[in-house]
mmCIF file of C-alpha atoms in Angstrom:
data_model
loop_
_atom_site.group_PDB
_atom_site.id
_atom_site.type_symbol
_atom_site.label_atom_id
_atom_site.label_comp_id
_atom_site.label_asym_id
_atom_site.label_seq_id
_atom_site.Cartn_x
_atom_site.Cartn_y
_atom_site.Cartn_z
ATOM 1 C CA UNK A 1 4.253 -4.325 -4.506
ATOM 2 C CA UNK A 2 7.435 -1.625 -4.072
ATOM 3 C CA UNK A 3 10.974 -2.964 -3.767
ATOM 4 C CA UNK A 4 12.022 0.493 -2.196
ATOM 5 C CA UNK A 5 14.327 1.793 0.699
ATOM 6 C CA UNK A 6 18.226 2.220 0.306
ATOM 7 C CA UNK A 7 19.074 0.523 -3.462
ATOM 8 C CA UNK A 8 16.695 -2.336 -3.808
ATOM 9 C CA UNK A 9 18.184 -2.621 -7.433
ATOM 10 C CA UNK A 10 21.200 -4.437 -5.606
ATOM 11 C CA UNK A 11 19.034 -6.876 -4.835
ATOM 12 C CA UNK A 12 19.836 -10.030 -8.263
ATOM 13 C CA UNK A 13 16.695 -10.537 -10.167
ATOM 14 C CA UNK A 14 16.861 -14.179 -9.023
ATOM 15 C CA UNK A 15 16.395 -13.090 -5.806
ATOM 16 C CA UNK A 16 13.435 -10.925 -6.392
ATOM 17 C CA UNK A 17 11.726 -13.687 -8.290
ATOM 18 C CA UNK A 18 11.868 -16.145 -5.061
ATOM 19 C CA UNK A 19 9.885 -13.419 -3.682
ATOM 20 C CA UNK A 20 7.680 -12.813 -5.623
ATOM 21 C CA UNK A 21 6.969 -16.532 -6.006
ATOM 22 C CA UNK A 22 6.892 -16.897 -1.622
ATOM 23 C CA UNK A 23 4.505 -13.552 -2.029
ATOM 24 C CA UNK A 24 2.183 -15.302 -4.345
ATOM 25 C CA UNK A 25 1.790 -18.915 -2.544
ATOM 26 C CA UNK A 26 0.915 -17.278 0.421
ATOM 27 C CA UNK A 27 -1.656 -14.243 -1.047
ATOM 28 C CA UNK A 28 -2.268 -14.917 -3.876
ATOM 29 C CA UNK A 29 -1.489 -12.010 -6.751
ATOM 30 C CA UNK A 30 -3.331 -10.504 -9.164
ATOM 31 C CA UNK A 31 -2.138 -10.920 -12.799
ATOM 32 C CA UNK A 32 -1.824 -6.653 -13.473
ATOM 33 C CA UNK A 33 -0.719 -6.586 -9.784
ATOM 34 C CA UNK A 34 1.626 -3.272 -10.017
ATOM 35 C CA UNK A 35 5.427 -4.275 -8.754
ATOM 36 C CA UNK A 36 7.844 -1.657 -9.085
ATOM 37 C CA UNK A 37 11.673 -1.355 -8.180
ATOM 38 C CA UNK A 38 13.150 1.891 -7.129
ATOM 39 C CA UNK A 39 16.967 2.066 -8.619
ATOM 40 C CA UNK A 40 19.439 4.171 -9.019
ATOM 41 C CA UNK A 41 21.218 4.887 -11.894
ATOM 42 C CA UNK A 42 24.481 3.311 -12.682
ATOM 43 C CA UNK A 43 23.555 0.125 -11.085
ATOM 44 C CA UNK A 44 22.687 -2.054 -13.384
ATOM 45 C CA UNK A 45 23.197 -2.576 -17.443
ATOM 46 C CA UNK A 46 20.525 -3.334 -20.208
ATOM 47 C CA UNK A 47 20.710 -7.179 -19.773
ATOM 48 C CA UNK A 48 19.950 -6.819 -16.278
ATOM 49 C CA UNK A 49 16.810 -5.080 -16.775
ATOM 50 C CA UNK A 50 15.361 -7.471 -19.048
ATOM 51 C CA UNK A 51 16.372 -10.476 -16.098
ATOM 52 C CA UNK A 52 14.230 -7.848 -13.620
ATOM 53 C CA UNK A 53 11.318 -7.884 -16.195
ATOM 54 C CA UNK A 54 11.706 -11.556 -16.520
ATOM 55 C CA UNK A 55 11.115 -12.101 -12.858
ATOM 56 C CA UNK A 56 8.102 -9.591 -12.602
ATOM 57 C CA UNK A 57 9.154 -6.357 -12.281
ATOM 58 C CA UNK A 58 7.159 -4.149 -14.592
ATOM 59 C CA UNK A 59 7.713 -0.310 -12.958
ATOM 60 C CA UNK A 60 11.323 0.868 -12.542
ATOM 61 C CA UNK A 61 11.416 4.143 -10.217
ATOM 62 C CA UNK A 62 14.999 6.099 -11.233
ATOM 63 C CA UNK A 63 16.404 8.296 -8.703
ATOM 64 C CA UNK A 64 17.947 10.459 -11.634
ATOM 65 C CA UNK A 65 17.407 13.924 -9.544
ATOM 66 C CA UNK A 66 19.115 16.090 -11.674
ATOM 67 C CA UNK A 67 20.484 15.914 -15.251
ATOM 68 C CA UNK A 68 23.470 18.999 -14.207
ATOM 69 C CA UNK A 69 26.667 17.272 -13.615
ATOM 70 C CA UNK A 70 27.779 20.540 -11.385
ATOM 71 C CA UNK A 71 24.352 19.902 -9.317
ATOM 72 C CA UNK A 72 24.646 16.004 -9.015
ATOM 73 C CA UNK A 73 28.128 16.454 -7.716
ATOM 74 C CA UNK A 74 26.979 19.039 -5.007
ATOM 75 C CA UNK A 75 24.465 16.999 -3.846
ATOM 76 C CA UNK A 76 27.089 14.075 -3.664
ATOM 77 C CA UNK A 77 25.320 11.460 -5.658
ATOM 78 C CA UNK A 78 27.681 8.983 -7.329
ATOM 79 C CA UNK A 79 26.397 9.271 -11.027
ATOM 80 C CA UNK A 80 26.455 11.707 -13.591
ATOM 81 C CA UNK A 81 23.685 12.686 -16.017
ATOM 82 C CA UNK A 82 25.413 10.345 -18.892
ATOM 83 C CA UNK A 83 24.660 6.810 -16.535
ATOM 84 C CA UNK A 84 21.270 8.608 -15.917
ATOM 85 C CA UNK A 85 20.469 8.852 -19.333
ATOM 86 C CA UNK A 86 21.501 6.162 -20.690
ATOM 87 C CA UNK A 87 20.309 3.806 -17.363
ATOM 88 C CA UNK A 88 16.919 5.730 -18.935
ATOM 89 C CA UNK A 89 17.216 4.271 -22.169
ATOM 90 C CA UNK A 90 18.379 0.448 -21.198
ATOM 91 C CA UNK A 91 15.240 0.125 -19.393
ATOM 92 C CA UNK A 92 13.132 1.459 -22.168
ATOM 93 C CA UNK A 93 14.956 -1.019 -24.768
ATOM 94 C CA UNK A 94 14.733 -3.781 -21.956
ATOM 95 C CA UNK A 95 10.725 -3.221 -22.434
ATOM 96 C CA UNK A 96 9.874 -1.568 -18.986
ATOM 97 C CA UNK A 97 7.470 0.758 -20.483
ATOM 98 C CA UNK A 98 6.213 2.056 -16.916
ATOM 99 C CA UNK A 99 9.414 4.146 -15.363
ATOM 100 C CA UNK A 100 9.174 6.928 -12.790
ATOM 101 C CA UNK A 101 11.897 9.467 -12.520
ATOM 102 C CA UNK A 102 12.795 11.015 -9.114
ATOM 103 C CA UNK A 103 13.769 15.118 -10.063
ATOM 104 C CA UNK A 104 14.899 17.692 -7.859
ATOM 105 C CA UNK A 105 14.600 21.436 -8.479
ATOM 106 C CA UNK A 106 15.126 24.765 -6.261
ATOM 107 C CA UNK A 107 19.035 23.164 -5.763
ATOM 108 C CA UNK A 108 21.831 25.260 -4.782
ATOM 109 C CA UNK A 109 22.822 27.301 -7.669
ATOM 110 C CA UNK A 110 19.896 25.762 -9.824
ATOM 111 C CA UNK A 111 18.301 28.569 -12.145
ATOM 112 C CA UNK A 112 14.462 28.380 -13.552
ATOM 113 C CA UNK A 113 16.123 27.515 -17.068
ATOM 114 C CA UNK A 114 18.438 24.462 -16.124
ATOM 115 C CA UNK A 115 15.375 23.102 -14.079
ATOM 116 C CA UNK A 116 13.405 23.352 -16.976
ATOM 117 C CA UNK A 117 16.349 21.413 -19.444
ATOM 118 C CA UNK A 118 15.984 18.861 -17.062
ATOM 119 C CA UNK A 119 12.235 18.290 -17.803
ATOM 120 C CA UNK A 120 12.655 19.052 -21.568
ATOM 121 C CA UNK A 121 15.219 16.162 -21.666
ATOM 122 C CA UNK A 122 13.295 13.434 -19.584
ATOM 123 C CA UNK A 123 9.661 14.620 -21.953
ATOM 124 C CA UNK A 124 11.966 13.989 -24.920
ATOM 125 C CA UNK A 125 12.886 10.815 -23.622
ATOM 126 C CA UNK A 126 9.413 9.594 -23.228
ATOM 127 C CA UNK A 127 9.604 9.199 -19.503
ATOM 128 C CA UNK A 128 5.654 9.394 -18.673
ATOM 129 C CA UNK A 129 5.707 9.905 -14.447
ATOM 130 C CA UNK A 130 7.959 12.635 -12.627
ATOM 131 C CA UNK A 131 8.118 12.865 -9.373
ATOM 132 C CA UNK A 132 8.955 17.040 -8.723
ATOM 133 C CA UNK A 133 10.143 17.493 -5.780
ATOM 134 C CA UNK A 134 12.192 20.580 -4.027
ATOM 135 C CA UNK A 135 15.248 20.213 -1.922
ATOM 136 C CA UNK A 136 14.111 20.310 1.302
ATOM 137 C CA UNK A 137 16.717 20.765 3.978
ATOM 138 C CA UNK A 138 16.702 18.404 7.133
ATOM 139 C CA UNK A 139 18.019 19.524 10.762
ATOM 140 C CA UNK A 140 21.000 17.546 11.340
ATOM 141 C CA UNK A 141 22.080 16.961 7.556
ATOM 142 C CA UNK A 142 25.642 18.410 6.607
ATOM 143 C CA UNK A 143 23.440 21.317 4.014
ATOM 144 C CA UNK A 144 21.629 22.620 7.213
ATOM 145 C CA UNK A 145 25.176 22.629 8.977
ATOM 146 C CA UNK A 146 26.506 24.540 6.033
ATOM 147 C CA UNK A 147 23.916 25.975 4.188
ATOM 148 C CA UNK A 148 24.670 27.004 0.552
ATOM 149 C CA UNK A 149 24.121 30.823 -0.568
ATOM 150 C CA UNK A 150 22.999 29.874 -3.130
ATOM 151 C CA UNK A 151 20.045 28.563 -2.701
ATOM 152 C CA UNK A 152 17.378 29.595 -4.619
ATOM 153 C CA UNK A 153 15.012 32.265 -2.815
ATOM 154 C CA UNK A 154 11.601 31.524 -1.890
ATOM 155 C CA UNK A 155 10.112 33.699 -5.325
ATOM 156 C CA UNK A 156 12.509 31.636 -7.580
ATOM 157 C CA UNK A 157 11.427 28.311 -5.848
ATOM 158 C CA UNK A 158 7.728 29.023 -6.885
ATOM 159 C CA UNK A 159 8.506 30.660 -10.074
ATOM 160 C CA UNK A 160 10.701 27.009 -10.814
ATOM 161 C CA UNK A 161 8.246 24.523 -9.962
ATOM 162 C CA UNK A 162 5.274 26.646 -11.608
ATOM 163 C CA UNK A 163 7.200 26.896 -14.795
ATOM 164 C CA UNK A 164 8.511 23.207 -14.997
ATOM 165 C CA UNK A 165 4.500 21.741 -14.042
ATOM 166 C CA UNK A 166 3.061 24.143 -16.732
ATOM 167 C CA UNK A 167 5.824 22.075 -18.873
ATOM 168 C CA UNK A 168 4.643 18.721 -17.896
ATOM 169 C CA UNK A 169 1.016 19.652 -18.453
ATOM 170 C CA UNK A 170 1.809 21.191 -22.100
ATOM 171 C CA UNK A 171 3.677 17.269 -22.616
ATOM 172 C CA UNK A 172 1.041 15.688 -21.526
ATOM 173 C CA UNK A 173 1.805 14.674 -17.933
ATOM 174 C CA UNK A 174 -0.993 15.565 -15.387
ATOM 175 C CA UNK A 175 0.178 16.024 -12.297
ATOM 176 C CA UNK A 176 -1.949 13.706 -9.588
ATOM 177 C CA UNK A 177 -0.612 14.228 -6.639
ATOM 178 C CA UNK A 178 1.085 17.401 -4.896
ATOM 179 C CA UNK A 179 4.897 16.009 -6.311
ATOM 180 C CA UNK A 180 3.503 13.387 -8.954
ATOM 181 C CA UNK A 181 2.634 14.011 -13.031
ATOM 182 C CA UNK A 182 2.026 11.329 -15.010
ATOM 183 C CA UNK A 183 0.762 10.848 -18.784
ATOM 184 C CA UNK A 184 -2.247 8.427 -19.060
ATOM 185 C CA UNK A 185 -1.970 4.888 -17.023
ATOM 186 C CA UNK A 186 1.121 5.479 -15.533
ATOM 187 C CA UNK A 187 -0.017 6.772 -12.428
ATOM 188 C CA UNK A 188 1.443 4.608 -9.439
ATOM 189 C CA UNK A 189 -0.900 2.307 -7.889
ATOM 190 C CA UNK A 190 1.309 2.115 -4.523
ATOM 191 C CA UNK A 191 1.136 6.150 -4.242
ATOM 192 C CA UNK A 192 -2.300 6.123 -4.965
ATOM 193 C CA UNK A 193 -3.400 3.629 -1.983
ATOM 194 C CA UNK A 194 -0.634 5.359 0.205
ATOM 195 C CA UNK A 195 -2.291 8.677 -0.009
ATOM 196 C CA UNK A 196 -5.629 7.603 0.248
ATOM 197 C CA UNK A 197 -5.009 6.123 3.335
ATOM 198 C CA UNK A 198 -4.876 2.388 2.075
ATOM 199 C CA UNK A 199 -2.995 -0.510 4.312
ATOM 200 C CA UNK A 200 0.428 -1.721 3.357
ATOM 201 C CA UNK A 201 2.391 -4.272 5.013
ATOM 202 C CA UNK A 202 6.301 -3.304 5.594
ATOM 203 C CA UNK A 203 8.264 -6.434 5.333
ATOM 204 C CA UNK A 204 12.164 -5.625 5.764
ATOM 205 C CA UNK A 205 14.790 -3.641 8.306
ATOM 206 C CA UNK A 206 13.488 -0.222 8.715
ATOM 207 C CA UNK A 207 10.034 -1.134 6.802
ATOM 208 C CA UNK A 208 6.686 0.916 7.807
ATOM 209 C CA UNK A 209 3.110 -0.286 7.627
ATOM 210 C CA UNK A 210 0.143 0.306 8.329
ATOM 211 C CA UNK A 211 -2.583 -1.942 9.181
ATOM 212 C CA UNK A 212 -6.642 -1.963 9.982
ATOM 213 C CA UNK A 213 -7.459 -4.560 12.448
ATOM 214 C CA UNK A 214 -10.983 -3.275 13.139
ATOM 215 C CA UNK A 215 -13.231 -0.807 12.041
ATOM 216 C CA UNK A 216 -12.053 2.546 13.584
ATOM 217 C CA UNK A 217 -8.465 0.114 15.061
ATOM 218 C CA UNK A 218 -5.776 1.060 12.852
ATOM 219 C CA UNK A 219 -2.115 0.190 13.783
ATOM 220 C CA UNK A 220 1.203 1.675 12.860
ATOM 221 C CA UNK A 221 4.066 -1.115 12.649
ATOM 222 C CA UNK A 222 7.914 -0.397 12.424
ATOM 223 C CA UNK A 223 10.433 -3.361 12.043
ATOM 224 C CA UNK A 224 14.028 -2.842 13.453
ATOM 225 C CA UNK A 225 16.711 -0.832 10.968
ATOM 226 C CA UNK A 226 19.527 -3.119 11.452
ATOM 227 C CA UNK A 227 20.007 -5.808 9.035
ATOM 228 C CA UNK A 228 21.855 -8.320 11.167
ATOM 229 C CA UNK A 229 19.155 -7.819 13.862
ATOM 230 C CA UNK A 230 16.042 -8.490 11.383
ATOM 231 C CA UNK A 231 17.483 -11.705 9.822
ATOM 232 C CA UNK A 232 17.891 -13.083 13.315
ATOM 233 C CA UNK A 233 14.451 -12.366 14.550
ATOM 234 C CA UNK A 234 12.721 -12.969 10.666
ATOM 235 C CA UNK A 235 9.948 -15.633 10.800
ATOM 236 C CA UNK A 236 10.214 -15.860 14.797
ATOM 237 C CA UNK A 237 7.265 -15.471 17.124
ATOM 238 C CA UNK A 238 9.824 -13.095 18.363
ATOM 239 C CA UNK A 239 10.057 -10.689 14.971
ATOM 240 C CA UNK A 240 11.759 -7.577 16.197
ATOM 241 C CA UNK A 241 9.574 -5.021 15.205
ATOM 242 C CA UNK A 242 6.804 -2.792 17.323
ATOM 243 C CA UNK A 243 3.504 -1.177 16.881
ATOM 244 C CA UNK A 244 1.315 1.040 18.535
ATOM 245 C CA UNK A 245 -2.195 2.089 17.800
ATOM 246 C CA UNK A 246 -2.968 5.218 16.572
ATOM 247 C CA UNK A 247 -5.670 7.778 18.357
ATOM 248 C CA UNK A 248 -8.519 9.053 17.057
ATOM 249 C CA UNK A 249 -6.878 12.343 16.254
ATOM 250 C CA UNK A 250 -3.964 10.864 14.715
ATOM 251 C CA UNK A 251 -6.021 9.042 12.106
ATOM 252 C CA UNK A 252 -8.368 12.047 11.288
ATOM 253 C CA UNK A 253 -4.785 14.018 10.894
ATOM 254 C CA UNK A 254 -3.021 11.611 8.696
ATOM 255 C CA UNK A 255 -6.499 10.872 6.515
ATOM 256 C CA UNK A 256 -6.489 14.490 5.563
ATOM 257 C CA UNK A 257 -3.009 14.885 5.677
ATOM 258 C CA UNK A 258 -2.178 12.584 3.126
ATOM 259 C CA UNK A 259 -5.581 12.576 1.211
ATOM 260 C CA UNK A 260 -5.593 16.224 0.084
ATOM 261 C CA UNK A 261 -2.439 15.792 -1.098
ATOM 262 C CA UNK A 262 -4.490 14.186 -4.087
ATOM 263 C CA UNK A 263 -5.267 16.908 -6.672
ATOM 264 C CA UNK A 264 -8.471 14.951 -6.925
ATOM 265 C CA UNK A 265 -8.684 14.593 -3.463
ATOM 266 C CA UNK A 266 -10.335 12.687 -1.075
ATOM 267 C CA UNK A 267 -14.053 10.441 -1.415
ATOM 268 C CA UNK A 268 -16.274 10.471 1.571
ATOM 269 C CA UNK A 269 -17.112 6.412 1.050
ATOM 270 C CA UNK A 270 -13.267 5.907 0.772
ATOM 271 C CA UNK A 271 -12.465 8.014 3.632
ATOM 272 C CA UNK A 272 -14.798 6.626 6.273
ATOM 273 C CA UNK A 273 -13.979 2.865 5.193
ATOM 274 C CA UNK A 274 -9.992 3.785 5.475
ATOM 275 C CA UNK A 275 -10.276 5.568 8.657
ATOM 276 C CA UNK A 276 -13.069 3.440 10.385
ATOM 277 C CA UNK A 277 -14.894 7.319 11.520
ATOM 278 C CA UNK A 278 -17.940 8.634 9.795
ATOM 279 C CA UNK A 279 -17.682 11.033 7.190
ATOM 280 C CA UNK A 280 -20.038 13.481 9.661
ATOM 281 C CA UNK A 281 -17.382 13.613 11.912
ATOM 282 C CA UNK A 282 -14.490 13.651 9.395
ATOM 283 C CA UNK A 283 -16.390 16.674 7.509
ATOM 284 C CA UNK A 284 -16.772 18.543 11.131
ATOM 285 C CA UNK A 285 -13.101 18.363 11.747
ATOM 286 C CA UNK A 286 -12.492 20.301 8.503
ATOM 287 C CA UNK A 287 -15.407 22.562 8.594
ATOM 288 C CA UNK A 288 -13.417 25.812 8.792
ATOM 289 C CA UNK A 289 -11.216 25.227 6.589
ATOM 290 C CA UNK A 290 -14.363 24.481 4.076
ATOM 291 C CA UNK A 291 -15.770 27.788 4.796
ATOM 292 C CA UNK A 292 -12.625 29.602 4.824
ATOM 293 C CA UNK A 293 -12.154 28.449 1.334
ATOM 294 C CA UNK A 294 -9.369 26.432 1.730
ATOM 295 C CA UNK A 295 -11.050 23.339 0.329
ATOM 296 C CA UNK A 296 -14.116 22.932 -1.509
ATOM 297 C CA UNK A 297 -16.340 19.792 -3.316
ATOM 298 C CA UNK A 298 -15.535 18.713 -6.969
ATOM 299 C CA UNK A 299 -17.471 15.902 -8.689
ATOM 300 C CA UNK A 300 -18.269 14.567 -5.218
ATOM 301 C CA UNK A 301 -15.254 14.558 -3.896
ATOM 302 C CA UNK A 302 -13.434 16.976 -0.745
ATOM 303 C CA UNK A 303 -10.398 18.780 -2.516
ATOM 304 C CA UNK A 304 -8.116 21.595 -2.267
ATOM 305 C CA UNK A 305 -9.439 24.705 -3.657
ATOM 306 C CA UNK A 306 -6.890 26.198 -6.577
ATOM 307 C CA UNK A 307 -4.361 28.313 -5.094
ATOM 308 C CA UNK A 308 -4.698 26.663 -1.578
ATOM 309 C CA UNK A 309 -3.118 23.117 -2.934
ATOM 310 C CA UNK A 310 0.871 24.607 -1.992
ATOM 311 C CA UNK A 311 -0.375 26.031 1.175
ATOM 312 C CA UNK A 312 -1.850 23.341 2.488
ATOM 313 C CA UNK A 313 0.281 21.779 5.172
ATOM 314 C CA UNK A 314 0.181 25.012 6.801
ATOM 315 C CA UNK A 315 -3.620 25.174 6.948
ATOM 316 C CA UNK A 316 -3.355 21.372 7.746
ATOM 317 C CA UNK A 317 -1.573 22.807 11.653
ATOM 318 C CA UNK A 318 -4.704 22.879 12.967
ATOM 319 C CA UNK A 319 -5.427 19.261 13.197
ATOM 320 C CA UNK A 320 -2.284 18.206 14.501
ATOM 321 C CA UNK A 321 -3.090 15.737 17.617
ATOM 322 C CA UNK A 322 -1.837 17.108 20.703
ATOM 323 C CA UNK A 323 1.276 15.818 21.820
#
């Protein structure tokens, strides 16, 4: 389970242990069942935590993104590195032993060596999952209105993220997933079935999901954004969401689209049960980028080849369905 979207950390731990309760009469959950809450920090204290932990949370996902003061402030966030830190350590003493922390690099005025403190710091913490991810810059935002000069060139962007995943590795934090390193059992079970093409059920304004109703009949679901508009239609026959069923392209785009993402990347058994389409057919759809060498078989399993795994959306065009 993932408390996520906006700051589910608002959310009292009461409230989140009614859940979980409703959750688990009607499904039934497994004792190890993964349930993570994404936070920010500054929003709640050390006490807080432990009432969280008390009602079943046992990930915490930290949307620290920077440990510069100067950067946090450019990128408007609300908290400096001290609440980050220390929301870091009240979670630890709290006993949440499994926290992800959300870090940006290649930000405006960022250089390879304050990208790198930032890693040094969280390692030295004992955070054991990162999620690395580079500023990417969104039509329509104010930054693409009024981009920065400073942003780091494409060479520094690559030299940054090579240097701070070599640092990872060397700490003991394998990286899993294109933006995800994490040290022994702390990989994320809800980023895991995500990418591998799993079903989730969105339950909330604004929530996603994905569902298989048949073999080869997999549906897309989107509930409403507003609040307000939700809560009046929650639990009716008249739930204001939609969904639409995907096409055969669509599905054979998003399998591989999110699967190679995987450093391990994708299994054929797990692949054709996900996506309802025989491996034969999957394997056909990907055939030139096999012999091109953008991908190749490792321990049974389709991957990207080293060097292609950065490149890959690009090489990933190709399959787009038609629109």
């Amino acid at each position: 389970m993932f408390f996520g979207g906006g700051t589910p950390s608002l959310l009292p731990a009461a409230a989140v242990q009614r859940i979980l309760e409703a959750v688990g009469e009607q499904i039934g959950l497994a004792w190890d069942v993964e349930v993570t809450l994404e936070a920010n920090p500054g929003a709640r204290e050390r006490g807080e935590w432990c009432d969280y932990r008390a009602a079943g949370i046992n990930r915490l996902s930290l949307g620290v993104q920077s440990l510069d003061d100067h950067l946090l402030r450019r990128l408007g966030r609300v908290h400096d590195s001290r609440a980050a830190l220390s929301a870091l350590e009240q979670a630890h003493a709290a006993g949440l032993t499994r926290v992800n922390v959300d870090l940006m690099y290649a930000l405006p005025g960022q250089t390879q060596s304050s990208a790198q403190a930032d890693v040094t710091r969280l390692v030295n913490l004992g955070v054991k999952h990162i999620s690395h991810y580079q500023l990417t810059i969104e039509s329509g935002t104010p930054i693409a209105q009024n981009p920065p000069a400073d942003l780091p060139d494409d060479q520094a962007q690559a030299q940054m993220e090579s240097a701070c995943r070599e640092q990872m590795a060397a700490a003991g934090l394998k990286r899993y997933e294109v933006s995800a390193f994490a040290g022994p059992g702390q990989q994320c079970v809800h980023n895991l079935n995500y990418w591998s093409y799993g079903d989730f059920l969105g339950i909330g304004p604004g929530a996603h999901g994905k569902l298989t109703l048949a073999p080869g009949k997999i549906v897309r679901t989107e509930a409403v954004a507003s609040p307000q508009q939700w809560l009046r239609s929650a639990g009716t026959e008249s739930a204001d969401a939609r969904d639409w069923q995907l096409s055969r392209d669509e599905v054979v785009f998003e399998l591989f689209a999110n699967g190679l993402r995987l450093v391990d990347g994708i299994a054929p058994c797990e692949a054709q049960a996900n996506s309802g389409i025989s491996w034969t057919e999957l394997e056909d759809c990907v055939g030139q980028l096999i012999k091109d060498g953008w991908l190749e078989w490792r321990a049974g399993r389709l991957r990207a080849a080293d060097g292609a795994f950065e490149l890959l959306d690009s090489a990933l065009e190709f399959l787009l369905p038609a629109s």
